[in-house]
GROMACS .gro file of C-alpha atoms in nm:
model
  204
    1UNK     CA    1   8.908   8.714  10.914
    2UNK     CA    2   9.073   8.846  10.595
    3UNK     CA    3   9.278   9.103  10.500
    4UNK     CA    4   9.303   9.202  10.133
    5UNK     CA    5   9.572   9.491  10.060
    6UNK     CA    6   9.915   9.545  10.033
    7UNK     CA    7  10.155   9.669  10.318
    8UNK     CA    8  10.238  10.004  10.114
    9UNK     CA    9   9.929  10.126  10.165
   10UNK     CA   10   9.935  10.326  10.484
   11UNK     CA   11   9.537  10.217  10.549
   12UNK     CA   12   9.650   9.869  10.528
   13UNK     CA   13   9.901   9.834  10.760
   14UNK     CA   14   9.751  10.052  11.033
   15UNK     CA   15   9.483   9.783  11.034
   16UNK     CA   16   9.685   9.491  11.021
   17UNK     CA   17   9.893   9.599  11.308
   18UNK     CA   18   9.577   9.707  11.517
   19UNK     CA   19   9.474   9.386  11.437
   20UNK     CA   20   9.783   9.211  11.600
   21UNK     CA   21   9.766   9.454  11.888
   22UNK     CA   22   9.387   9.375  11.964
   23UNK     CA   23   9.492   9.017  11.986
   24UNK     CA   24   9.216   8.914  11.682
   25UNK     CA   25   9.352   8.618  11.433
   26UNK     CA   26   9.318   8.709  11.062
   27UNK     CA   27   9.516   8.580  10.750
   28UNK     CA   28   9.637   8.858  10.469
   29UNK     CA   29   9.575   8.843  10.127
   30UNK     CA   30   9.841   9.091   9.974
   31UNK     CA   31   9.638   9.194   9.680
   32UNK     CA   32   9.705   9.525   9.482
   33UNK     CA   33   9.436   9.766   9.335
   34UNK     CA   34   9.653   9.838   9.072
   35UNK     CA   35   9.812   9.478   8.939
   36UNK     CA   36   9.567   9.242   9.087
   37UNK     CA   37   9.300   9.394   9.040
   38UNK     CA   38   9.029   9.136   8.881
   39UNK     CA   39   9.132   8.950   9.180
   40UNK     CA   40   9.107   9.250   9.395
   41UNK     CA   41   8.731   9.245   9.247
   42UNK     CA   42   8.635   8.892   9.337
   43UNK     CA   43   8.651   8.928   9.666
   44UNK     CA   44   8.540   9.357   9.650
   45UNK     CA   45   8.415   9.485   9.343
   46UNK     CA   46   8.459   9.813   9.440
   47UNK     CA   47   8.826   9.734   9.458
   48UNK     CA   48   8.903   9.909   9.779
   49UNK     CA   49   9.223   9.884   9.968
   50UNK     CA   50   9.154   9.773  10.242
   51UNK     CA   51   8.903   9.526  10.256
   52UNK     CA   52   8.849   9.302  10.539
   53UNK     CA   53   8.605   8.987  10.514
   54UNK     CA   54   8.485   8.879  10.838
   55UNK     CA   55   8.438   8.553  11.003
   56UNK     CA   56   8.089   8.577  10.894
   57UNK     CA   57   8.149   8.660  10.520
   58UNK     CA   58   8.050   9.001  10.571
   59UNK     CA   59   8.299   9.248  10.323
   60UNK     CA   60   8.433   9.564  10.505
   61UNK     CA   61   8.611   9.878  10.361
   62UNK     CA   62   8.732  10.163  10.486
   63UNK     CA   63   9.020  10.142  10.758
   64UNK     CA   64   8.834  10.343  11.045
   65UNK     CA   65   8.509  10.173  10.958
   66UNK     CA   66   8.675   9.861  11.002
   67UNK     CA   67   8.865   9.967  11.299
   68UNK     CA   68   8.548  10.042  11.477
   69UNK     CA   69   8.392   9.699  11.404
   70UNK     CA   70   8.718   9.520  11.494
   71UNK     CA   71   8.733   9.697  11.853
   72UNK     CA   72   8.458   9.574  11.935
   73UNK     CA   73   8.541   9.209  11.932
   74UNK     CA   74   8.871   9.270  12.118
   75UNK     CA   75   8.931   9.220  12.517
   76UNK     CA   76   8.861   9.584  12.678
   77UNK     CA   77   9.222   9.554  12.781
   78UNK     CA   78   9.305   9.574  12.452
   79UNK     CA   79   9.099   9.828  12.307
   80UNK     CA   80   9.333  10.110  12.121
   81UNK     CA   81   9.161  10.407  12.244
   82UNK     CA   82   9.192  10.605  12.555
   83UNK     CA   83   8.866  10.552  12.839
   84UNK     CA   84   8.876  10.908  12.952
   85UNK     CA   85   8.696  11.129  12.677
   86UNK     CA   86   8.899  11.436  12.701
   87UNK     CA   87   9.192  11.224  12.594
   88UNK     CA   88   8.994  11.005  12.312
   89UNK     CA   89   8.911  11.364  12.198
   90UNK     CA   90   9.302  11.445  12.198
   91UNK     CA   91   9.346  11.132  12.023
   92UNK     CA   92   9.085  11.110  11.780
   93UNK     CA   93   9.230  11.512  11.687
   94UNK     CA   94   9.595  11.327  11.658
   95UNK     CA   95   9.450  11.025  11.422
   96UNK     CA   96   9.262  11.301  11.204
   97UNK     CA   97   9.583  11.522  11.130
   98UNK     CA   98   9.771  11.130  11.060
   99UNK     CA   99   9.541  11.045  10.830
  100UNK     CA  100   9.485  11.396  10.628
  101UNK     CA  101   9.865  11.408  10.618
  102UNK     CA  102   9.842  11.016  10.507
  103UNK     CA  103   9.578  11.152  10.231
  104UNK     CA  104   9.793  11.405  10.081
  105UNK     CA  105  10.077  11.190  10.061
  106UNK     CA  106   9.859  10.924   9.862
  107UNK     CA  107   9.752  11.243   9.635
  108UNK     CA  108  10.088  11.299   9.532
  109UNK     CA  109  10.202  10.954   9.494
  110UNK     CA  110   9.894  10.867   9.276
  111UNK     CA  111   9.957  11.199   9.071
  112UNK     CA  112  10.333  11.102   8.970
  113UNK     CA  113  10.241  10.735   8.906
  114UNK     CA  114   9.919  10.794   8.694
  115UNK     CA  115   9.954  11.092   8.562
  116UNK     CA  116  10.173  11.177   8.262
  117UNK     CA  117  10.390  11.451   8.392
  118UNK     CA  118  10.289  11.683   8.050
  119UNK     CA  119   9.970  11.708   8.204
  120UNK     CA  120  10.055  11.770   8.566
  121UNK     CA  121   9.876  12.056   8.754
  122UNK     CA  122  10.165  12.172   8.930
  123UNK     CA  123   9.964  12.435   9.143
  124UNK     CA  124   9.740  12.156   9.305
  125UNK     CA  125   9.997  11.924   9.355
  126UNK     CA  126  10.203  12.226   9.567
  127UNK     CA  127   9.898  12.292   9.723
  128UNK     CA  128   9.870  11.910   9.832
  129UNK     CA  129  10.225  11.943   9.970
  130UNK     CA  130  10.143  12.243  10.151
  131UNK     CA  131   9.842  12.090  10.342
  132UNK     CA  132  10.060  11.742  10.403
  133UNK     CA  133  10.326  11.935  10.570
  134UNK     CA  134  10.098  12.163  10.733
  135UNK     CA  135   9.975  11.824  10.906
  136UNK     CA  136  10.293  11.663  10.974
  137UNK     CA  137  10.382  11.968  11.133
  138UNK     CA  138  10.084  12.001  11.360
  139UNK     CA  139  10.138  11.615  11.428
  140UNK     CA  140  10.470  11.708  11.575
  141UNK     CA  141  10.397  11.933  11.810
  142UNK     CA  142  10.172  11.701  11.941
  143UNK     CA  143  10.387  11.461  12.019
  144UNK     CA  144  10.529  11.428  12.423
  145UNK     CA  145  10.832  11.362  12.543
  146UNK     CA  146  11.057  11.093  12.385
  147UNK     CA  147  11.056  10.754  12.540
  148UNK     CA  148  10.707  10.813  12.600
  149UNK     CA  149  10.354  10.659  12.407
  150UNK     CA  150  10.095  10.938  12.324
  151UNK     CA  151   9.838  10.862  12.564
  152UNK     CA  152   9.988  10.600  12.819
  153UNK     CA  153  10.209  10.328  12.889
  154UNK     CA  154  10.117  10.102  12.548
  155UNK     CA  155  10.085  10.203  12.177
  156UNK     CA  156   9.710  10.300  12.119
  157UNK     CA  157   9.521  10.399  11.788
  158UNK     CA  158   9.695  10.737  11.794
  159UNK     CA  159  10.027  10.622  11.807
  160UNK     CA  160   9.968  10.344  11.556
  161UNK     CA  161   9.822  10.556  11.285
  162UNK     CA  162  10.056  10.844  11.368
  163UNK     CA  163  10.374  10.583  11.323
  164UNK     CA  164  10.250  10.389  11.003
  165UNK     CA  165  10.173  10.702  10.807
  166UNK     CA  166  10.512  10.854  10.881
  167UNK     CA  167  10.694  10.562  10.783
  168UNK     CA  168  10.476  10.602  10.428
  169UNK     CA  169  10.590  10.955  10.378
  170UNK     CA  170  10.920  10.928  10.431
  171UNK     CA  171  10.975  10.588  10.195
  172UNK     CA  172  10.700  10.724   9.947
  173UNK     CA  173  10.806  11.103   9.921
  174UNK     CA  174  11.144  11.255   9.854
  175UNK     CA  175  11.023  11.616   9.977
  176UNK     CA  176  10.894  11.451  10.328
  177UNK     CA  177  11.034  11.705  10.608
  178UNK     CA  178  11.359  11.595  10.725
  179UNK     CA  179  11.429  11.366  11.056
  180UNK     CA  180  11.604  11.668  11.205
  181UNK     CA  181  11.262  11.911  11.151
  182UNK     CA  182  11.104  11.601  11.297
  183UNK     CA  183  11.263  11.447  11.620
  184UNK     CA  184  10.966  11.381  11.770
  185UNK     CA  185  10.775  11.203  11.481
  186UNK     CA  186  11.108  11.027  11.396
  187UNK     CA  187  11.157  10.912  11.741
  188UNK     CA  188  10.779  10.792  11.823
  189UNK     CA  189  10.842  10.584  11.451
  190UNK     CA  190  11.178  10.417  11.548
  191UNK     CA  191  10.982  10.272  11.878
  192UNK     CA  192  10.691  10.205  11.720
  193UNK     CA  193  10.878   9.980  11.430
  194UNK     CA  194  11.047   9.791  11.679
  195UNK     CA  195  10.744   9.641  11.801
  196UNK     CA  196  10.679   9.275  11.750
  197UNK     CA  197  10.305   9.394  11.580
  198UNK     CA  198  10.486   9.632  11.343
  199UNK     CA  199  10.808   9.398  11.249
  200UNK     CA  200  10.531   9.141  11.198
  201UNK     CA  201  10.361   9.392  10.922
  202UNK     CA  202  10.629   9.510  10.723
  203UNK     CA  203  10.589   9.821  10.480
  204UNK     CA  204  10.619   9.650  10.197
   0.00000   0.00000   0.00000
């Protein structure tokens, strides 16, 4: 399989290091929407980060999409989401409150590199940071006791998503909440990072 995208992009690297953690070979292809993009567009011309090609030639966007067809070729020992459905509820609600936060933050990033700050909506963009620490927040009281993984004794889906979009926010976003507002996110980061599957994906 391929994976076309860069390592910034919080999307990205949650799939490649689900990838690693599901045990399922694949080769990246670190191309950005923004500078490569006519080669971005020869593999997907809708230029969509990510993209992964499967072993089949078949062209995939759309992290959770693909994480939903990648799952299913991995061992059932290695699936990333919890058997019991009360808890794939829990974490599906923890993944959705990653990935709005993870949303936000790409919002605001886009709107200081695109946009020329003359024509800046200042209102929206407060509102964005409103409803990406409103998230963060709500991801941090989520979060167990240190030492421990959200739902067991491994890194699942949850904990991946969770990890990779904090580490975004806090390299992407000078007004990310501070480590000591967020001991719990900061903590489940530092042991997530330290994993061979994350050190192996660098942000980047």
């Amino acid at each position: 399989m391929r994976l076309i995208g860069m390592m910034d992009s919080p999307y990205v690297r949650r799939l490649a290091v689900s990838l690693r953690l599901l045990d399922l070979p694949f080769t990246h292809e670190p191309l950005s929407v923004f500078r490569h993009f006519e080669a971005f567009a020869r593999v997907n011309p809708v230029v969509k980060a990510p993209t992964l090609v499967t072993d089949e030639g078949v062209v995939l966007m759309d992290s959770t999409l693909i994480l939903e067809y990648v799952e299913r070729l991995a061992a059932p020992g290695l699936r990333l989401a919890p058997e019991d459905l009360g808890a794939y509820a829990q974490a599906q609600k923890v993944i959705g409150l990653a990935l709005a936060a993870a949303e936000k933050a790409v919002q605001i990033v886009y709107e200081r590199m695109l946009r020329p700050e003359a024509i800046r909506h200042q209102p929206w963009i407060d509102r964005v940071q409103g409803q990406m620490a409103q998230a963060l927040a709500l991801l941090e009281a989520e979060i167990g006791p240190q030492g421990a993984w959200l739902f067991g004794e491994r890194p699942l889906q949850a904990d991946i998503t969770t990890a990779v979009v904090w580490r975004f926010v806090r390299e992407m976003l000078p007004e990310a909440p501070p480590e000591a507002d967020t001991p719990k996110l900061t903590a489940l980061s530092a042991r997530a990072e330290a994993l061979p599957a994350f050190r192996a994906c660098p942000f980047s």
